[in-house]
């Protein structure tokens, strides 16, 4: 089993920035893909960004150029730097991880989520 713990969410004004962190623990020896999904009320959960242990990335079109995903393999931690935030970015952001390398498919492990609210 893998446990994922997110941090860094909060309230920010439009145009502002936040950095989310997700630390993985447990059976992480073969953990490969890590990433972020988000879900707004009444909407389906959607991919935001993900990254493999080898550095291959995938981003949703809506966040390209604004968000950057990165990871620190030594700390088993993945980050999401979110710049130029928009109200439509408001959602619960969920950390995700898996053992596979296919960036368009979510892994089997999920964090509890962290709320990101973009509002004036």
Short mmCIF file of N, CA and C in Angstrom, two decimals:
data_model
loop_
_atom_site.label_atom_id
_atom_site.label_comp_id
_atom_site.label_asym_id
_atom_site.label_seq_id
_atom_site.Cartn_x
_atom_site.Cartn_y
_atom_site.Cartn_z
N UNK A 1 0.83 -1.19 0.00
CA UNK A 1 0.00 0.00 0.00
C UNK A 1 0.87 1.25 0.00
N UNK A 2 0.34 2.30 -0.60
CA UNK A 2 1.00 3.59 -0.66
C UNK A 2 0.07 4.62 -0.06
N UNK A 3 0.61 5.47 0.79
CA UNK A 3 -0.14 6.57 1.36
C UNK A 3 0.35 7.88 0.77
N UNK A 4 -0.58 8.75 0.44
CA UNK A 4 -0.27 10.04 -0.16
C UNK A 4 -0.88 11.14 0.69
N UNK A 5 -0.08 12.13 1.03
CA UNK A 5 -0.53 13.23 1.86
C UNK A 5 -0.24 14.54 1.15
N UNK A 6 -1.30 15.29 0.85
CA UNK A 6 -1.17 16.57 0.16
C UNK A 6 -1.07 17.72 1.14
N UNK A 7 -0.46 18.79 0.69
CA UNK A 7 -0.41 20.03 1.45
C UNK A 7 -0.24 21.19 0.48
N UNK A 8 -0.53 22.39 0.96
CA UNK A 8 -0.29 23.59 0.17
C UNK A 8 -1.51 24.26 -0.40
N UNK A 9 -2.67 23.66 -0.25
CA UNK A 9 -3.88 24.29 -0.76
C UNK A 9 -4.28 25.48 0.07
N UNK A 10 -5.24 26.23 -0.43
CA UNK A 10 -5.71 27.40 0.29
C UNK A 10 -6.46 28.35 -0.60
N UNK A 11 -6.67 29.55 -0.09
CA UNK A 11 -7.38 30.61 -0.80
C UNK A 11 -6.37 31.57 -1.40
N UNK A 12 -6.56 31.88 -2.67
CA UNK A 12 -5.67 32.80 -3.37
C UNK A 12 -6.49 33.65 -4.32
N UNK A 13 -6.04 34.87 -4.56
CA UNK A 13 -6.72 35.76 -5.49
C UNK A 13 -6.39 35.41 -6.93
N UNK A 14 -7.27 35.73 -7.87
CA UNK A 14 -6.96 35.50 -9.28
C UNK A 14 -5.62 36.13 -9.66
N UNK A 15 -4.84 35.38 -10.42
CA UNK A 15 -3.51 35.82 -10.80
C UNK A 15 -2.43 35.41 -9.84
N UNK A 16 -2.81 34.90 -8.69
CA UNK A 16 -1.85 34.49 -7.69
C UNK A 16 -1.28 33.11 -7.95
N UNK A 17 -0.47 32.65 -7.01
CA UNK A 17 0.22 31.38 -7.14
C UNK A 17 0.10 30.55 -5.88
N UNK A 18 0.15 29.25 -6.07
CA UNK A 18 0.22 28.29 -4.98
C UNK A 18 1.12 27.15 -5.41
N UNK A 19 1.73 26.49 -4.44
CA UNK A 19 2.49 25.28 -4.72
C UNK A 19 1.96 24.16 -3.85
N UNK A 20 1.48 23.12 -4.50
CA UNK A 20 1.00 21.93 -3.82
C UNK A 20 2.13 20.92 -3.68
N UNK A 21 2.12 20.20 -2.57
CA UNK A 21 3.08 19.14 -2.35
C UNK A 21 2.34 17.86 -2.00
N UNK A 22 2.91 16.74 -2.39
CA UNK A 22 2.35 15.44 -2.07
C UNK A 22 3.49 14.50 -1.72
N UNK A 23 3.49 14.02 -0.50
CA UNK A 23 4.52 13.11 -0.02
C UNK A 23 3.98 11.69 0.01
N UNK A 24 4.71 10.77 -0.59
CA UNK A 24 4.32 9.37 -0.63
C UNK A 24 5.07 8.57 0.41
N UNK A 25 4.39 7.63 1.02
CA UNK A 25 5.01 6.74 2.00
C UNK A 25 4.40 5.36 1.86
N UNK A 26 5.01 4.39 2.52
CA UNK A 26 4.56 3.02 2.43
C UNK A 26 5.41 2.23 1.46
N UNK A 27 4.77 1.43 0.63
CA UNK A 27 5.47 0.60 -0.35
C UNK A 27 5.77 1.39 -1.61
N UNK A 28 6.72 2.29 -1.50
CA UNK A 28 7.02 3.22 -2.59
C UNK A 28 8.23 2.82 -3.41
N UNK A 29 8.78 1.64 -3.17
CA UNK A 29 10.01 1.24 -3.83
C UNK A 29 9.87 1.23 -5.35
N UNK A 30 8.74 0.76 -5.86
CA UNK A 30 8.52 0.67 -7.30
C UNK A 30 7.55 1.73 -7.82
N UNK A 31 7.28 2.73 -7.02
CA UNK A 31 6.38 3.79 -7.44
C UNK A 31 6.95 4.53 -8.64
N UNK A 32 6.12 4.75 -9.65
CA UNK A 32 6.59 5.40 -10.86
C UNK A 32 5.84 6.70 -11.12
N UNK A 33 4.63 6.60 -11.64
CA UNK A 33 3.90 7.80 -11.99
C UNK A 33 3.33 8.48 -10.75
N UNK A 34 3.40 9.80 -10.75
CA UNK A 34 2.78 10.62 -9.73
C UNK A 34 2.16 11.83 -10.41
N UNK A 35 1.07 12.31 -9.85
CA UNK A 35 0.43 13.44 -10.48
C UNK A 35 -0.70 14.01 -9.68
N UNK A 36 -1.44 14.88 -10.35
CA UNK A 36 -2.52 15.61 -9.71
C UNK A 36 -3.78 15.56 -10.57
N UNK A 37 -4.90 15.29 -9.93
CA UNK A 37 -6.21 15.42 -10.52
C UNK A 37 -6.99 16.45 -9.70
N UNK A 38 -8.05 16.98 -10.29
CA UNK A 38 -8.88 17.92 -9.55
C UNK A 38 -10.34 17.66 -9.85
N UNK A 39 -11.19 18.04 -8.91
CA UNK A 39 -12.62 17.87 -9.05
C UNK A 39 -13.34 19.05 -8.42
N UNK A 40 -14.12 19.73 -9.23
CA UNK A 40 -14.97 20.81 -8.77
C UNK A 40 -16.35 20.26 -8.46
N UNK A 41 -17.12 20.93 -7.60
CA UNK A 41 -18.47 20.45 -7.27
C UNK A 41 -19.32 20.26 -8.51
N UNK A 42 -19.95 19.10 -8.62
CA UNK A 42 -20.82 18.82 -9.74
C UNK A 42 -20.11 18.44 -11.03
N UNK A 43 -18.80 18.35 -11.01
CA UNK A 43 -18.04 18.02 -12.20
C UNK A 43 -17.24 16.75 -11.98
N UNK A 44 -16.83 16.12 -13.08
CA UNK A 44 -16.02 14.92 -13.01
C UNK A 44 -14.58 15.25 -12.65
N UNK A 45 -13.93 14.29 -12.04
CA UNK A 45 -12.52 14.44 -11.74
C UNK A 45 -11.72 14.43 -13.04
N UNK A 46 -10.76 15.33 -13.15
CA UNK A 46 -9.99 15.45 -14.37
C UNK A 46 -8.50 15.53 -14.07
N UNK A 47 -7.73 15.07 -15.03
CA UNK A 47 -6.27 15.15 -14.92
C UNK A 47 -5.81 16.60 -14.98
N UNK A 48 -4.91 16.96 -14.10
CA UNK A 48 -4.25 18.26 -14.15
C UNK A 48 -2.85 18.10 -14.74
N UNK A 49 -2.05 17.26 -14.14
CA UNK A 49 -0.70 17.01 -14.61
C UNK A 49 -0.17 15.75 -13.95
N UNK A 50 0.75 15.08 -14.62
CA UNK A 50 1.40 13.92 -14.02
C UNK A 50 2.82 13.83 -14.55
N UNK A 51 3.63 13.06 -13.84
CA UNK A 51 5.03 12.93 -14.18
C UNK A 51 5.52 11.55 -13.78
N UNK A 52 6.32 10.92 -14.63
CA UNK A 52 6.91 9.63 -14.31
C UNK A 52 8.24 9.83 -13.60
N UNK A 53 8.76 8.75 -13.07
CA UNK A 53 10.05 8.83 -12.40
C UNK A 53 11.16 9.22 -13.36
N UNK A 54 10.96 8.97 -14.65
CA UNK A 54 11.92 9.35 -15.66
C UNK A 54 11.77 10.77 -16.18
N UNK A 55 10.75 11.49 -15.71
CA UNK A 55 10.59 12.88 -16.09
C UNK A 55 9.61 13.15 -17.22
N UNK A 56 8.95 12.13 -17.74
CA UNK A 56 7.93 12.36 -18.75
C UNK A 56 6.69 12.98 -18.11
N UNK A 57 6.15 14.02 -18.73
CA UNK A 57 5.03 14.76 -18.16
C UNK A 57 3.84 14.79 -19.09
N UNK A 58 2.69 15.06 -18.51
CA UNK A 58 1.46 15.25 -19.26
C UNK A 58 0.64 16.31 -18.53
N UNK A 59 0.11 17.27 -19.28
CA UNK A 59 -0.67 18.36 -18.71
C UNK A 59 -2.02 18.47 -19.39
N UNK A 60 -3.01 18.87 -18.62
CA UNK A 60 -4.27 19.27 -19.22
C UNK A 60 -4.06 20.54 -20.03
N UNK A 61 -4.77 20.66 -21.15
CA UNK A 61 -4.63 21.84 -21.98
C UNK A 61 -4.93 23.13 -21.21
N UNK A 62 -5.85 23.06 -20.28
CA UNK A 62 -6.28 24.24 -19.55
C UNK A 62 -5.21 24.81 -18.61
N UNK A 63 -4.18 24.03 -18.31
CA UNK A 63 -3.16 24.49 -17.37
C UNK A 63 -1.79 24.63 -18.00
N UNK A 64 -1.64 24.24 -19.25
CA UNK A 64 -0.34 24.35 -19.92
C UNK A 64 0.13 25.79 -19.94
N UNK A 65 1.38 25.99 -19.59
CA UNK A 65 1.95 27.32 -19.54
C UNK A 65 1.75 28.03 -18.22
N UNK A 66 0.87 27.50 -17.37
CA UNK A 66 0.61 28.11 -16.07
C UNK A 66 1.05 27.23 -14.92
N UNK A 67 0.88 25.92 -15.06
CA UNK A 67 1.23 24.97 -14.00
C UNK A 67 2.48 24.20 -14.40
N UNK A 68 3.27 23.84 -13.41
CA UNK A 68 4.46 23.03 -13.64
C UNK A 68 4.51 21.92 -12.60
N UNK A 69 4.63 20.69 -13.06
CA UNK A 69 4.76 19.56 -12.16
C UNK A 69 6.23 19.16 -12.06
N UNK A 70 6.64 18.77 -10.88
CA UNK A 70 8.01 18.33 -10.66
C UNK A 70 8.01 17.31 -9.53
N UNK A 71 9.13 16.64 -9.35
CA UNK A 71 9.21 15.66 -8.27
C UNK A 71 10.63 15.58 -7.73
N UNK A 72 10.71 15.21 -6.47
CA UNK A 72 11.96 14.96 -5.80
C UNK A 72 11.95 13.48 -5.43
N UNK A 73 12.63 12.68 -6.21
CA UNK A 73 12.59 11.24 -6.00
C UNK A 73 13.19 10.83 -4.66
N UNK A 74 14.20 11.56 -4.21
CA UNK A 74 14.82 11.24 -2.94
C UNK A 74 13.86 11.43 -1.77
N UNK A 75 12.92 12.35 -1.91
CA UNK A 75 11.95 12.63 -0.86
C UNK A 75 10.59 12.00 -1.15
N UNK A 76 10.47 11.29 -2.26
CA UNK A 76 9.21 10.67 -2.67
C UNK A 76 8.07 11.69 -2.66
N UNK A 77 8.35 12.83 -3.22
CA UNK A 77 7.42 13.95 -3.18
C UNK A 77 7.22 14.52 -4.58
N UNK A 78 5.98 14.84 -4.91
CA UNK A 78 5.65 15.49 -6.16
C UNK A 78 5.07 16.87 -5.85
N UNK A 79 5.37 17.83 -6.71
CA UNK A 79 4.93 19.20 -6.51
C UNK A 79 4.13 19.68 -7.72
N UNK A 80 3.25 20.62 -7.46
CA UNK A 80 2.53 21.29 -8.53
C UNK A 80 2.61 22.79 -8.27
N UNK A 81 3.41 23.47 -9.07
CA UNK A 81 3.50 24.92 -9.00
C UNK A 81 2.40 25.51 -9.88
N UNK A 82 1.51 26.27 -9.29
CA UNK A 82 0.37 26.83 -9.99
C UNK A 82 0.51 28.34 -10.02
N UNK A 83 0.67 28.89 -11.21
CA UNK A 83 0.80 30.32 -11.41
C UNK A 83 -0.39 30.84 -12.21
N UNK A 84 -0.58 32.14 -12.17
CA UNK A 84 -1.66 32.79 -12.92
C UNK A 84 -2.99 32.09 -12.70
N UNK A 85 -3.31 31.85 -11.45
CA UNK A 85 -4.51 31.09 -11.12
C UNK A 85 -5.77 31.84 -11.52
N UNK A 86 -6.75 31.07 -11.96
CA UNK A 86 -8.03 31.58 -12.40
C UNK A 86 -9.14 31.01 -11.53
N UNK A 87 -10.29 31.70 -11.46
CA UNK A 87 -11.40 31.15 -10.67
C UNK A 87 -11.80 29.74 -11.09
N UNK A 88 -11.68 29.43 -12.38
CA UNK A 88 -12.04 28.10 -12.85
C UNK A 88 -11.06 27.02 -12.40
N UNK A 89 -9.95 27.41 -11.78
CA UNK A 89 -9.05 26.43 -11.19
C UNK A 89 -9.52 25.96 -9.82
N UNK A 90 -10.55 26.59 -9.29
CA UNK A 90 -11.07 26.21 -7.98
C UNK A 90 -11.57 24.77 -8.00
N UNK A 91 -11.05 23.96 -7.09
CA UNK A 91 -11.40 22.55 -7.04
C UNK A 91 -10.68 21.92 -5.86
N UNK A 92 -11.05 20.68 -5.57
CA UNK A 92 -10.25 19.85 -4.69
C UNK A 92 -9.20 19.16 -5.54
N UNK A 93 -7.96 19.30 -5.16
CA UNK A 93 -6.86 18.71 -5.90
C UNK A 93 -6.39 17.45 -5.19
N UNK A 94 -6.34 16.35 -5.94
CA UNK A 94 -5.99 15.05 -5.40
C UNK A 94 -4.65 14.59 -5.95
N UNK A 95 -3.78 14.19 -5.06
CA UNK A 95 -2.54 13.56 -5.46
C UNK A 95 -2.83 12.13 -5.90
N UNK A 96 -2.10 11.68 -6.90
CA UNK A 96 -2.30 10.33 -7.43
C UNK A 96 -0.94 9.70 -7.71
N UNK A 97 -0.85 8.39 -7.52
CA UNK A 97 0.39 7.68 -7.78
C UNK A 97 0.10 6.25 -8.20
N UNK A 98 1.02 5.68 -8.96
CA UNK A 98 0.88 4.32 -9.41
C UNK A 98 2.20 3.70 -9.79
N UNK A 99 2.15 2.43 -10.11
CA UNK A 99 3.35 1.68 -10.45
C UNK A 99 3.64 1.68 -11.95
N UNK A 100 2.71 2.16 -12.76
CA UNK A 100 2.87 2.11 -14.21
C UNK A 100 3.50 3.38 -14.74
N UNK A 101 3.71 3.42 -16.05
CA UNK A 101 4.38 4.55 -16.69
C UNK A 101 3.52 5.25 -17.74
N UNK A 102 2.26 4.87 -17.87
CA UNK A 102 1.37 5.47 -18.85
C UNK A 102 0.76 6.72 -18.26
N UNK A 103 1.13 7.87 -18.78
CA UNK A 103 0.81 9.14 -18.15
C UNK A 103 -0.67 9.52 -18.24
N UNK A 104 -1.41 8.93 -19.17
CA UNK A 104 -2.82 9.29 -19.32
C UNK A 104 -3.74 8.43 -18.46
N UNK A 105 -3.19 7.47 -17.75
CA UNK A 105 -3.99 6.58 -16.91
C UNK A 105 -3.65 6.84 -15.45
N UNK A 106 -4.65 7.05 -14.60
CA UNK A 106 -4.36 7.30 -13.19
C UNK A 106 -3.82 6.06 -12.49
N UNK A 107 -3.02 6.28 -11.47
CA UNK A 107 -2.54 5.20 -10.64
C UNK A 107 -3.59 4.74 -9.66
N UNK A 108 -3.25 3.73 -8.89
CA UNK A 108 -4.20 3.12 -7.98
C UNK A 108 -4.30 3.80 -6.61
N UNK A 109 -3.42 4.75 -6.35
CA UNK A 109 -3.36 5.36 -5.03
C UNK A 109 -3.76 6.82 -5.10
N UNK A 110 -4.55 7.24 -4.11
CA UNK A 110 -5.08 8.60 -4.06
C UNK A 110 -4.87 9.23 -2.69
N UNK A 111 -4.58 10.52 -2.69
CA UNK A 111 -4.58 11.26 -1.45
C UNK A 111 -5.98 11.69 -1.08
N UNK A 112 -6.12 12.32 0.08
CA UNK A 112 -7.43 12.76 0.55
C UNK A 112 -7.90 14.05 -0.09
N UNK A 113 -7.01 14.77 -0.73
CA UNK A 113 -7.37 15.99 -1.41
C UNK A 113 -7.06 17.23 -0.61
N UNK A 114 -6.78 18.31 -1.32
CA UNK A 114 -6.57 19.61 -0.71
C UNK A 114 -7.33 20.65 -1.50
N UNK A 115 -8.03 21.53 -0.80
CA UNK A 115 -8.89 22.51 -1.45
C UNK A 115 -8.07 23.68 -1.96
N UNK A 116 -8.31 24.04 -3.22
CA UNK A 116 -7.76 25.25 -3.82
C UNK A 116 -8.92 26.13 -4.23
N UNK A 117 -8.95 27.34 -3.69
CA UNK A 117 -10.02 28.28 -4.01
C UNK A 117 -9.40 29.56 -4.55
N UNK A 118 -9.81 29.94 -5.75
CA UNK A 118 -9.31 31.15 -6.40
C UNK A 118 -10.47 32.14 -6.46
N UNK A 119 -10.37 33.19 -5.67
CA UNK A 119 -11.48 34.13 -5.55
C UNK A 119 -10.97 35.46 -5.01
N UNK A 120 -11.69 36.53 -5.38
CA UNK A 120 -11.39 37.85 -4.85
C UNK A 120 -12.11 38.11 -3.54
#
